[in-house]
Amino acid sequence: MLVVGLMVVLTGYSVPAPNAGSESHRPAARGWSAPNADKANTRHVRGPINSRNVGSLTVAWSTPVQVPAPPERWPGVYATTPVVVGDTMYTQDLDSNVYSIELRTGKVRWTTKFNSPINGPNGVNVVDGRVHAATTSHAFALDARTGRQLWSRKLIRSDVEGINMTPGVDRGTVYVSTGPGNADAFFGGGGAGVLWALDARTGATKWKFNTVPLDLWGHPEMNSGGGVWFPPTYDSQGNVFIAVGNPAPFVGTDEYPWASSRPGPNLYTNSVVKLDRRTGEVMWHNQVLPHDLYDWDLQNSPVLTKVRGREVLIASGKMGYIFQMDPRTGKTLWKTPVGRHNGHDDDNLYALNGETDKLPQMPFEVFPGVLGGVISPIAVDRDTIYASVNNYGATWVTQAPPAEMAAFTEGTGELVALDLATGRIKWSHPLPASPYGAASVTNDLVFTTTFDGTLHAVNTRTGRTAWQAKLPAHTNSAVAIHDRYVLTGSGWPQGPGERAEIVAYELDRKGR
């Protein structure tokens, strides 16, 4: 279905003409060698797969995830984007185990086991012969050829913190973040997100940045927040752009309703922050959602690209907005709501300003919910942003979390395309189930996955389905596109006959 969406333009900014794309945006060369395809996080690659030959994609191989996968395990056993270096695919399951797999055959060359359950999103980053990844407590590096551990660093301060991200790697530095909440503790008091900059060769600390104050706004016994979900991006000088997660508790507690235990805007939650690569000092920040009430993280990797030769930064998150910012100053240039919203977008400001009479009476339903909005990374090509949007709500019955949520099978979503220059919505493609997999783009196709176990390819020009395939099980995994391969997984089996597998589709030789 084609739709025209709402766009908000901030005063004082001259909007370029529609469809004015980046003159120097260059997709990764036929390969998915980084967690989001490249260090700019565009999830955009060149290659032979397009709308004319996508119908000749067939399953080349599938490899079992080496972890028991009962349906009740949340959120499954595999939920990442693999990377490919040379003829080898590297990936990680939700027990933190790392796999080296021969791309052509699916043969497992080695597996390094950690057996450390993690909520994800996790994954690997392979640079200079080292596989960088993390368990819920440690960052580590492995030898890419053998899987032998090279170093390991414990980063969490207590069991109320965890690591739930794929590390970023740039100029000899590994960036990895702790955050509140892990496989054993859900946003317990005292959990503070810290971004660590580690030496890629040794794991030694170069610097660290507290994404929230360690006193946690005066109530560390109940408050927590911050941390980074996905890899940063970097400017030409190597300075670091991160997107920071939400504060907690959300919505609040009976004693401290509407998050009054954490007064103020709760910096640097729900912010894009630019950091000096040498010192970790803040160069600027842009908090798009102060005093978050509903777990509306600004969690996705920022994307650095260009419009008419001018660098811009694209941010997105669970609040259901996409933002364009000036990477030099942090100024918001435009913002666009995507997906379903039902009138609660300003509740955080009412609570922040003490206007409690404007806040809803419980129980009430909120869209986006805690697993809604733009929950996974976006893709950006020369002139368009692609976002998988989860129209999944949450009903708040009491102040204390968690919210009541519908069954995962009840969610729906949409794949939305926005003009890169203006934020105008070009089209929206309805999806029959929740799209927890990120968007990935090559040529005139954008790929994503939905929870019902469907792999989707949508035509970037028309917004219509170009191809679909059924995976071996329900999924919350993303898609990597490497040359003639489409790589994904079915990591959340929901019943008999479903299998947790890593799956490779290959373009038939006749389809090239």
mmCIF file of N, CA and C in Angstrom, residues 150 182 187 199 225 266 346 359 507:
data_model
loop_
_atom_site.group_PDB
_atom_site.id
_atom_site.type_symbol
_atom_site.label_atom_id
_atom_site.label_comp_id
_atom_site.label_asym_id
_atom_site.label_seq_id
_atom_site.Cartn_x
_atom_site.Cartn_y
_atom_site.Cartn_z
ATOM 1 N N LEU A 150 42.266 -14.684 22.248
ATOM 2 C CA LEU A 150 43.451 -13.832 22.315
ATOM 3 C C LEU A 150 43.461 -12.990 23.577
ATOM 4 N N ASN A 182 20.237 -7.821 31.934
ATOM 5 C CA ASN A 182 20.884 -8.886 31.182
ATOM 6 C C ASN A 182 20.009 -10.120 31.275
ATOM 7 N N PHE A 187 16.591 -4.643 34.313
ATOM 8 C CA PHE A 187 16.667 -3.247 34.735
ATOM 9 C C PHE A 187 16.636 -3.109 36.256
ATOM 10 N N ASP A 199 41.822 -1.368 23.572
ATOM 11 C CA ASP A 199 42.839 -1.636 22.561
ATOM 12 C C ASP A 199 42.504 -2.951 21.862
ATOM 13 N N GLY A 225 19.921 2.899 33.673
ATOM 14 C CA GLY A 225 19.713 3.446 32.339
ATOM 15 C C GLY A 225 20.958 3.524 31.496
ATOM 16 N N ASN A 266 17.379 13.220 32.353
ATOM 17 C CA ASN A 266 18.070 11.922 32.410
ATOM 18 C C ASN A 266 19.100 11.741 31.293
ATOM 19 N N ASP A 346 4.000 12.981 23.658
ATOM 20 C CA ASP A 346 4.455 14.079 24.524
ATOM 21 C C ASP A 346 4.309 13.780 26.010
ATOM 22 N N LEU A 359 -1.468 13.557 31.917
ATOM 23 C CA LEU A 359 -1.028 12.182 31.716
ATOM 24 C C LEU A 359 -2.212 11.224 31.770
ATOM 25 N N LEU A 507 22.047 -17.213 -5.156
ATOM 26 C CA LEU A 507 21.515 -16.929 -6.480
ATOM 27 C C LEU A 507 21.917 -18.049 -7.422
#
